[in-house]
Coordinates of C-alpha atoms in Angstrom, one line a residue:
M16 CA -0.6 19.2 -1.4
D17 CA -4.0 20.5 -2.0
R18 CA -7.4 19.1 -1.2
A19 CA -10.6 20.1 -2.9
K20 CA -13.5 21.0 -0.7
S21 CA -16.5 18.8 -1.4
S22 CA -20.0 18.1 0.0
P23 CA -22.9 15.8 -0.8
G24 CA -24.8 18.7 -2.3
R25 CA -22.0 19.6 -4.6
S26 CA -21.6 15.9 -5.6
V27 CA -25.3 15.8 -6.7
E28 CA -24.8 19.1 -8.5
M29 CA -21.8 17.8 -10.4
L30 CA -23.7 14.7 -11.4
N31 CA -26.8 16.5 -12.7
G32 CA -24.9 19.4 -14.2
V33 CA -25.7 23.1 -13.9
D34 CA -26.8 25.8 -16.2
F35 CA -23.6 27.0 -17.9
R36 CA -25.1 30.5 -18.2
S37 CA -24.3 30.9 -14.5
L38 CA -20.6 30.3 -15.1
A39 CA -18.4 33.4 -15.0
G40 CA -15.6 31.8 -17.0
L41 CA -17.7 31.2 -20.1
T42 CA -17.6 34.1 -22.7
P43 CA -21.0 35.4 -24.0
R44 CA -19.9 34.4 -27.5
N45 CA -19.4 30.8 -26.5
Q46 CA -22.7 30.8 -24.5
A47 CA -24.5 31.9 -27.7
Y48 CA -23.0 28.9 -29.7
L49 CA -24.1 26.5 -27.0
L50 CA -27.7 27.9 -26.7
K51 CA -28.0 27.8 -30.5
A52 CA -27.2 24.1 -30.5
G53 CA -29.8 23.4 -27.8
L54 CA -27.3 22.8 -25.0
T55 CA -28.1 24.2 -21.6
T56 CA -26.2 22.3 -18.9
T57 CA -22.5 21.6 -18.2
L58 CA -23.1 17.9 -18.2
E59 CA -24.3 17.9 -21.8
V60 CA -21.2 19.6 -22.9
L61 CA -18.6 17.8 -20.8
C62 CA -19.9 14.3 -21.4
C63 CA -20.2 14.7 -25.2
P64 CA -17.3 13.5 -27.3
L65 CA -15.4 16.3 -28.8
P66 CA -15.9 15.4 -32.5
N67 CA -19.7 15.1 -31.9
L68 CA -19.8 18.3 -30.0
A69 CA -17.9 20.1 -32.8
R70 CA -20.4 18.9 -35.4
R71 CA -23.3 20.0 -33.2
L72 CA -21.9 23.4 -32.7
G73 CA -20.7 23.8 -36.2
L74 CA -17.3 24.9 -35.0
P75 CA -13.7 23.7 -35.6
P76 CA -12.4 21.2 -33.1
S77 CA -9.9 23.8 -31.7
E78 CA -12.7 26.3 -30.9
T79 CA -14.9 23.5 -29.5
E80 CA -12.0 22.4 -27.2
T81 CA -11.7 26.0 -26.0
I82 CA -15.4 26.0 -24.9
V83 CA -15.0 22.7 -23.1
N84 CA -11.9 23.9 -21.3
E85 CA -13.7 27.1 -20.2
I86 CA -16.6 25.1 -18.7
A87 CA -14.3 22.6 -17.1
A88 CA -12.1 25.3 -15.5
S89 CA -15.2 27.0 -14.1
R90 CA -16.4 23.8 -12.5
V91 CA -13.2 22.7 -10.9
P92 CA -13.4 23.2 -7.1
K93 CA -11.1 25.7 -5.6
P94 CA -8.1 23.9 -4.0
I95 CA -7.5 24.3 -0.3
N96 CA -4.0 24.2 1.1
V97 CA -3.4 21.5 3.8
G98 CA -1.8 24.1 6.0
H99 CA -5.3 25.7 6.4
L100 CA -6.8 22.4 7.4
I101 CA -4.4 21.7 10.2
S102 CA -4.1 25.3 11.4
A103 CA -5.2 25.9 15.0
Q104 CA -6.6 29.3 14.1
L105 CA -9.6 28.6 11.9
A106 CA -11.2 31.6 10.3
D107 CA -14.7 31.7 8.9
S108 CA -13.3 31.4 5.4
T109 CA -11.4 28.2 6.1
P110 CA -12.8 24.6 6.0
S111 CA -15.1 23.3 8.8
Y112 CA -14.1 21.4 11.8
E113 CA -15.4 18.2 10.1
D114 CA -12.9 18.7 7.3
C115 CA -10.0 19.0 9.7
T116 CA -11.2 15.9 11.7
E117 CA -11.4 13.9 8.5
L118 CA -7.8 14.9 7.6
I119 CA -6.6 13.9 11.0
N120 CA -8.3 10.5 10.8
R121 CA -6.6 9.9 7.5
S122 CA -3.2 10.3 9.1
A123 CA -3.9 7.6 11.8
C124 CA -1.2 4.9 12.0
I125 CA -0.8 1.5 13.7
A126 CA 2.4 1.5 15.7
T127 CA 4.9 -1.2 14.9
G128 CA 6.2 -1.4 18.5
D129 CA 9.5 0.2 17.6
T130 CA 9.9 3.9 17.5
H131 CA 12.6 3.8 14.9
F132 CA 10.5 1.6 12.6
D133 CA 7.6 4.1 13.1
A134 CA 9.9 6.9 12.1
L135 CA 11.0 5.0 9.0
L136 CA 7.4 4.5 7.9
G137 CA 6.4 8.1 8.7
G138 CA 4.5 7.2 11.9
G139 CA 3.7 3.5 11.5
I140 CA 1.5 1.4 9.3
R141 CA -0.9 3.9 7.7
V142 CA -4.6 3.3 8.1
G143 CA -6.6 3.6 4.9
S144 CA -3.6 2.6 2.8
L145 CA -2.0 -0.5 1.2
T146 CA 1.5 -1.3 2.5
E147 CA 3.7 -4.0 1.1
V148 CA 6.5 -5.8 3.1
V149 CA 8.8 -7.6 0.7
G150 CA 12.0 -9.6 1.2
A151 CA 13.8 -12.8 0.6
A152 CA 13.3 -16.1 2.4
S153 CA 14.2 -15.9 6.1
G154 CA 14.2 -12.1 5.8
G155 CA 11.8 -11.6 8.7
K156 CA 8.7 -10.8 6.8
S157 CA 6.4 -13.2 8.6
Q158 CA 7.9 -12.2 11.9
F159 CA 7.2 -8.6 11.1
G160 CA 3.5 -9.5 10.5
L161 CA 3.2 -11.5 13.7
K162 CA 4.5 -8.7 15.9
L163 CA 2.4 -6.2 14.1
A164 CA -0.7 -8.3 14.7
L165 CA 0.0 -8.0 18.5
Y166 CA 0.8 -4.3 18.6
A167 CA -2.4 -3.5 16.6
Q168 CA -4.3 -4.6 19.8
L169 CA -2.5 -2.2 22.1
P170 CA -3.2 1.4 22.7
S171 CA -1.3 3.6 20.3
T172 CA 0.2 7.1 20.4
S173 CA -1.8 7.7 17.2
N174 CA -5.5 8.6 17.3
I175 CA -6.6 5.1 16.6
A176 CA -8.2 2.7 19.0
P177 CA -6.8 -0.8 19.6
G178 CA -8.3 -3.3 17.2
G179 CA -8.4 -6.9 16.0
V180 CA -6.5 -8.4 13.1
I181 CA -7.5 -10.6 10.1
H182 CA -4.5 -12.7 9.1
I183 CA -4.6 -14.6 5.8
T184 CA -1.8 -17.0 5.4
S185 CA -0.6 -19.3 2.6
E186 CA 1.4 -21.5 5.0
A187 CA 0.1 -25.0 5.9
S188 CA 0.4 -24.3 9.6
F189 CA 0.2 -21.0 11.4
A190 CA 3.1 -20.0 13.8
S191 CA 0.9 -19.8 16.9
G192 CA 3.8 -20.9 19.1
R193 CA 6.0 -18.0 17.9
L194 CA 3.0 -15.7 18.3
L195 CA 2.6 -16.7 22.0
E196 CA 6.3 -16.2 22.5
L197 CA 6.1 -12.7 21.1
A198 CA 3.1 -11.9 23.3
D199 CA 5.1 -13.0 26.4
Q200 CA 7.7 -10.4 25.6
L201 CA 5.3 -7.5 25.3
E202 CA 5.8 -4.8 27.9
L203 CA 2.3 -3.3 27.7
Q204 CA 0.0 -6.3 28.1
G205 CA -2.1 -4.7 30.8
D206 CA -4.3 -7.2 32.5
R207 CA -4.6 -9.5 29.5
S208 CA -2.8 -12.8 29.2
P209 CA -0.8 -13.7 26.1
R210 CA -3.4 -16.1 25.0
E211 CA -6.1 -13.3 25.0
F212 CA -4.2 -11.7 22.2
L213 CA -5.0 -14.7 20.0
D214 CA -8.7 -14.1 20.4
N215 CA -8.4 -11.0 18.3
I216 CA -6.4 -12.5 15.5
H217 CA -8.8 -14.1 13.0
L218 CA -6.9 -16.6 10.9
T219 CA -7.8 -18.1 7.5
H220 CA -5.8 -20.0 5.0
L221 CA -5.1 -19.0 1.5
R222 CA -5.0 -21.8 -1.1
D223 CA -5.1 -19.9 -4.4
M224 CA -6.0 -16.6 -5.9
E225 CA -9.7 -17.6 -6.3
T226 CA -9.9 -18.2 -2.6
L227 CA -8.2 -14.9 -1.8
E228 CA -10.6 -13.0 -4.0
H229 CA -13.6 -14.6 -2.3
I230 CA -12.1 -13.9 1.2
V231 CA -11.4 -10.2 0.3
S232 CA -14.8 -9.7 -1.4
Y233 CA -17.1 -11.4 1.1
S234 CA -15.5 -12.8 4.3
V235 CA -13.4 -9.8 5.3
P236 CA -16.3 -7.2 4.9
E237 CA -18.6 -9.5 6.8
L238 CA -16.2 -10.0 9.7
I239 CA -15.4 -6.3 9.9
N240 CA -19.1 -5.4 10.0
R241 CA -19.8 -8.1 12.6
H242 CA -17.1 -6.8 15.0
A243 CA -18.0 -3.2 14.3
N244 CA -21.5 -4.0 15.8
R245 CA -20.3 -6.2 18.6
P246 CA -23.1 -5.6 21.1
S247 CA -25.8 -6.8 18.6
L248 CA -24.1 -10.0 17.5
G249 CA -26.2 -13.1 17.7
H250 CA -23.9 -16.0 18.5
D251 CA -26.0 -17.5 21.3
N252 CA -25.3 -21.0 20.1
D253 CA -21.5 -20.5 20.4
A254 CA -20.7 -20.5 24.1
R255 CA -17.1 -19.5 23.6
E256 CA -18.1 -16.6 21.4
A257 CA -20.7 -15.4 23.9
K258 CA -18.1 -15.6 26.7
R259 CA -15.6 -13.6 24.7
Q260 CA -18.2 -10.9 23.9
K261 CA -19.4 -10.7 27.5
K262 CA -15.8 -10.3 28.7
G263 CA -15.4 -7.5 26.1
S264 CA -12.2 -8.9 24.6
L265 CA -13.3 -8.8 21.0
L266 CA -12.1 -5.6 19.2
P267 CA -13.1 -4.0 16.0
I268 CA -10.9 -5.0 13.0
R269 CA -8.1 -2.5 12.4
L270 CA -5.5 -4.5 10.4
L271 CA -5.6 -7.0 7.5
I272 CA -2.4 -9.0 6.8
I273 CA -1.9 -11.3 3.7
D274 CA 1.1 -13.6 3.9
S275 CA 2.0 -14.1 1.2
L276 CA 0.5 -12.9 -2.1
A277 CA 3.3 -14.1 -4.3
A278 CA 3.0 -17.7 -3.1
A279 CA -0.5 -17.9 -4.4
A280 CA 0.0 -15.8 -7.6
R281 CA 3.1 -17.3 -9.0
T282 CA 1.7 -20.8 -9.7
E283 CA -1.8 -19.6 -10.7
W284 CA -1.1 -18.8 -14.4
D285 CA 1.2 -20.0 -17.1
T286 CA 3.9 -17.8 -18.7
S287 CA 2.2 -17.2 -22.0
K288 CA 1.0 -13.7 -23.0
S289 CA -2.6 -14.6 -22.3
G290 CA -1.6 -16.0 -18.9
M291 CA 0.3 -12.8 -18.0
F292 CA -2.6 -10.7 -19.1
E293 CA -4.9 -12.7 -16.9
R294 CA -2.5 -12.4 -14.0
S295 CA -2.1 -8.7 -14.4
K296 CA -5.9 -8.2 -14.5
S297 CA -6.4 -10.3 -11.4
L298 CA -3.7 -8.4 -9.4
I299 CA -5.1 -5.1 -10.4
D300 CA -8.6 -6.1 -9.4
L301 CA -7.3 -7.5 -6.1
G302 CA -5.4 -4.3 -5.4
E303 CA -8.5 -2.2 -6.1
K304 CA -10.5 -4.3 -3.7
L305 CA -7.9 -4.0 -0.9
R306 CA -7.7 -0.2 -1.3
C307 CA -11.5 0.0 -1.1
L308 CA -11.5 -2.1 2.0
A309 CA -8.8 0.1 3.6
E310 CA -10.5 3.3 2.7
R311 CA -14.1 2.3 3.4
Y312 CA -13.5 0.6 6.8
R313 CA -10.5 2.7 7.9
I314 CA -8.2 -0.3 8.3
A315 CA -4.6 -0.8 7.5
V316 CA -3.7 -3.5 4.9
V317 CA -0.3 -5.2 4.9
V318 CA 0.6 -7.5 2.0
I319 CA 3.7 -9.6 2.4
N320 CA 5.5 -10.3 -0.9
Q321 CA 8.5 -12.2 -2.1
V322 CA 11.4 -11.3 -4.3
T323 CA 13.0 -12.5 -7.5
D324 CA 16.6 -12.3 -8.7
D325 CA 17.4 -9.4 -10.9
F326 CA 19.9 -10.3 -13.6
R327 CA 19.6 -7.1 -15.6
H328 CA 21.0 -4.7 -13.0
Q329 CA 24.7 -5.1 -13.4
P330 CA 27.4 -2.6 -12.3
G331 CA 28.4 -0.3 -15.1
A332 CA 26.0 -1.8 -17.5
P333 CA 23.8 0.6 -19.6
A334 CA 20.2 0.7 -18.5
T335 CA 18.7 -0.6 -21.7
L336 CA 16.7 -3.7 -22.6
T337 CA 18.4 -6.4 -24.5
P338 CA 17.4 -10.0 -25.5
E339 CA 19.8 -11.3 -22.9
A340 CA 18.2 -9.4 -20.1
T341 CA 16.1 -11.9 -18.1
Q342 CA 14.0 -11.8 -15.0
S343 CA 12.9 -14.6 -12.7
D344 CA 9.4 -13.3 -12.5
P345 CA 7.5 -14.2 -15.7
A346 CA 5.7 -10.8 -15.6
E347 CA 9.1 -9.0 -16.0
E348 CA 10.0 -11.4 -18.8
F349 CA 6.8 -10.4 -20.6
L350 CA 7.6 -6.7 -20.2
T351 CA 10.9 -7.2 -22.0
S352 CA 9.5 -9.4 -24.8
T353 CA 7.5 -6.9 -26.8
P354 CA 8.6 -6.4 -30.4
T355 CA 9.6 -2.8 -29.9
M356 CA 12.1 -3.8 -27.2
Q357 CA 13.5 -7.0 -28.6
G358 CA 14.9 -8.5 -31.7
G359 CA 17.2 -5.6 -32.4
L360 CA 14.5 -2.9 -32.6
Q361 CA 14.9 0.2 -30.5
S362 CA 12.3 1.4 -28.1
E363 CA 10.5 4.5 -29.2
M364 CA 10.5 5.8 -25.6
P365 CA 13.3 8.0 -24.3
A366 CA 16.0 6.0 -22.5
E367 CA 15.0 7.5 -19.1
L368 CA 11.5 6.1 -19.5
V369 CA 12.4 2.5 -20.5
Y370 CA 11.2 0.0 -17.9
A371 CA 14.7 -1.3 -17.1
R372 CA 15.8 2.3 -16.3
Q373 CA 12.8 3.1 -14.2
H374 CA 12.5 -0.2 -12.4
K375 CA 15.4 0.5 -10.0
Y376 CA 13.4 3.3 -8.4
F377 CA 10.6 1.1 -7.2
G378 CA 11.7 -2.5 -7.4
G379 CA 13.9 -2.5 -4.4
Q380 CA 17.2 -3.6 -5.9
S381 CA 20.4 -1.8 -5.2
A382 CA 24.2 -2.0 -6.0
R383 CA 24.5 -4.6 -3.2
L384 CA 21.1 -6.3 -3.3
R385 CA 20.3 -8.1 -6.6
K386 CA 16.7 -8.7 -5.6
T387 CA 13.5 -7.1 -6.8
A388 CA 9.9 -7.4 -5.6
A389 CA 7.8 -10.0 -7.3
L390 CA 4.5 -9.7 -9.2
G391 CA 5.7 -7.0 -11.6
L392 CA 4.8 -3.4 -12.4
Q393 CA 1.0 -3.9 -12.3
W394 CA 1.1 -4.9 -8.6
T395 CA 3.6 -2.1 -7.8
N396 CA 1.0 0.4 -9.1
C397 CA -1.5 -0.9 -6.6
I398 CA 0.4 -0.3 -3.4
S399 CA 1.2 2.9 -1.6
T400 CA 4.2 1.9 0.5
R401 CA 6.9 -0.7 -0.1
L402 CA 9.2 -1.8 2.7
M403 CA 12.0 -4.2 1.9
L404 CA 13.6 -6.4 4.5
S405 CA 17.0 -7.9 3.8
R406 CA 19.8 -9.7 5.5
I407 CA 23.4 -8.3 5.6
S408 CA 26.4 -10.6 5.4
S409 CA 28.0 -9.1 8.5
L410 CA 27.1 -10.1 12.0
Y411 CA 26.3 -8.3 15.3
E412 CA 27.1 -9.4 18.8
N413 CA 24.1 -10.5 20.9
D414 CA 23.3 -8.7 24.1
G415 CA 25.0 -10.3 27.1
V416 CA 26.8 -12.9 25.0
T417 CA 30.4 -12.6 23.8
P418 CA 32.5 -15.2 22.0
A419 CA 34.6 -15.8 25.1
M420 CA 31.5 -16.9 27.0
T421 CA 30.7 -19.7 24.6
D422 CA 32.6 -23.0 24.5
E423 CA 33.9 -24.6 21.4
T424 CA 30.9 -26.9 21.1
E425 CA 28.3 -24.3 21.1
S426 CA 26.9 -22.8 18.0
K427 CA 28.2 -19.4 17.0
A428 CA 24.6 -18.3 16.6
Q429 CA 24.3 -17.9 20.4
A430 CA 27.0 -15.2 20.2
Y431 CA 26.3 -13.6 16.9
S432 CA 23.2 -13.1 14.7
A433 CA 22.8 -11.8 11.2
R434 CA 22.4 -8.1 10.7
R435 CA 19.4 -7.0 8.8
R436 CA 18.3 -3.9 6.9
A437 CA 14.9 -2.4 6.4
T438 CA 14.6 0.0 3.5
L439 CA 11.6 2.2 2.7
I440 CA 11.6 1.9 -1.1
F441 CA 8.8 4.4 -1.7
S442 CA 6.0 5.9 0.2
P443 CA 3.9 9.1 0.1
F444 CA 4.3 9.5 3.9
A445 CA 8.0 9.3 4.4
P446 CA 11.3 9.8 2.4
H447 CA 13.5 7.0 1.0
A448 CA 15.4 5.8 4.1
T449 CA 17.0 2.7 5.7
L450 CA 17.8 1.3 9.1
E451 CA 19.5 -1.7 10.5
W452 CA 17.6 -4.1 12.8
K453 CA 17.9 -7.5 14.4
L454 CA 15.5 -10.3 15.1
D455 CA 15.5 -11.9 18.5
K456 CA 13.1 -13.5 21.0
A457 CA 11.1 -10.3 21.3
G458 CA 10.8 -9.9 17.6
Y459 CA 12.3 -7.2 15.4
R460 CA 14.2 -4.3 17.0
A461 CA 15.9 -1.5 15.3
L462 CA 19.6 -0.9 16.0
G463 CA 19.4 2.8 15.4
P464 CA 17.3 5.6 13.9
P465 CA 16.6 5.6 10.1
A466 CA 19.0 7.4 7.8
L467 CA 18.1 9.0 4.5
C468 CA 19.8 7.3 1.6
E469 CA 20.4 8.2 -2.0
R470 CA 18.9 5.8 -4.5
Y471 CA 21.4 6.2 -7.2
T472 CA 24.1 8.7 -8.3
H473 CA 23.2 11.8 -10.2
R474 CA 24.7 10.2 -13.3
D475 CA 22.2 7.2 -13.0
R476 CA 19.3 9.6 -12.7
G477 CA 20.1 11.0 -16.1

């Protein structure tokens, strides 16, 4: 991985353009053509459409393209290897201390409260990034978000200070009772009571996508700025707010949780082509706003998503699109309804690039799990990390409880609980891996370290 060295002065220089005669990569012959046409800066050349530039220079398009490529290659910043940035022995020719500090800050994570989950995610929930937690009903998604909201307020092994949480929920009532129960189980509460954790969880309800867009565009930035400048807040009329500020319990916002996006998006538009286009546009805009929030304010963003049944992924079936291939999510149905992929016509794309063939690498379905993340390909392109939570049919024995200890009238749930699996579908920070976990009174807890897993056989990979 390389990172280009940049500075404010260089950004202004790139915007205004420079005299191309100072570029070493441009041949004298091509410089003469540009000067004859009255062009003097790189900006005039690079921002001019190629056909117009060719007519102005009086050259064939191929030669004009060569000139553009020479200028572009001369203006590309020299890449710097990340190994130089994190090296302890910095020489004069290597990046500055500020560059190294910026890189370290970008690797900050919010701990999940479980070392194995942190290892699965490559350190925890990444700050400045968009993470999706997806799973079926009763899969533990909301429980994951609740416990994460508590651990975001605790000191972390990462270089990020404890912070508050903005929790946007689509549920009619928030599980405050369960949140208090989880807070009671925390081992590192310090001198704070469980109810003090709730002071740093700012809750709002999500009714529809329009409400969510307004919250993300206006309410969230305002709340982040307000808590970032805590000493200067003016809430004299609110006695409770003033008391909390004086006590110093309010923390700057470090985490944004949306639970759940699919609940609001699925009923917002119809299944017509125009409806699907509008939905795609809205999801892309929302994803861009969330990424900007994460990057600008250095917060972690977690979006909880739902799943749909995948009827196309059948054992032994060829990975091609057919009229019979259906998908519960209307967006996936729309992707398979184009004239080039239906009605007996063959797709012009290679078989390896057809959506049904590629979908298994990022949707989350497997040979055992016939589920895939909702909201389609457009939303998938907006997120950086996808973590899928699922339940396994087998059971595990609860700690301290055995079948012999329970009488015949007691529920077997006291002795056994469902096994669960967490799978990192994709992430730029960690490899594709999985672990088993359980959900108890203290929240999620991994049953062992994560294990690398193969997505598909080499034959499937083509």
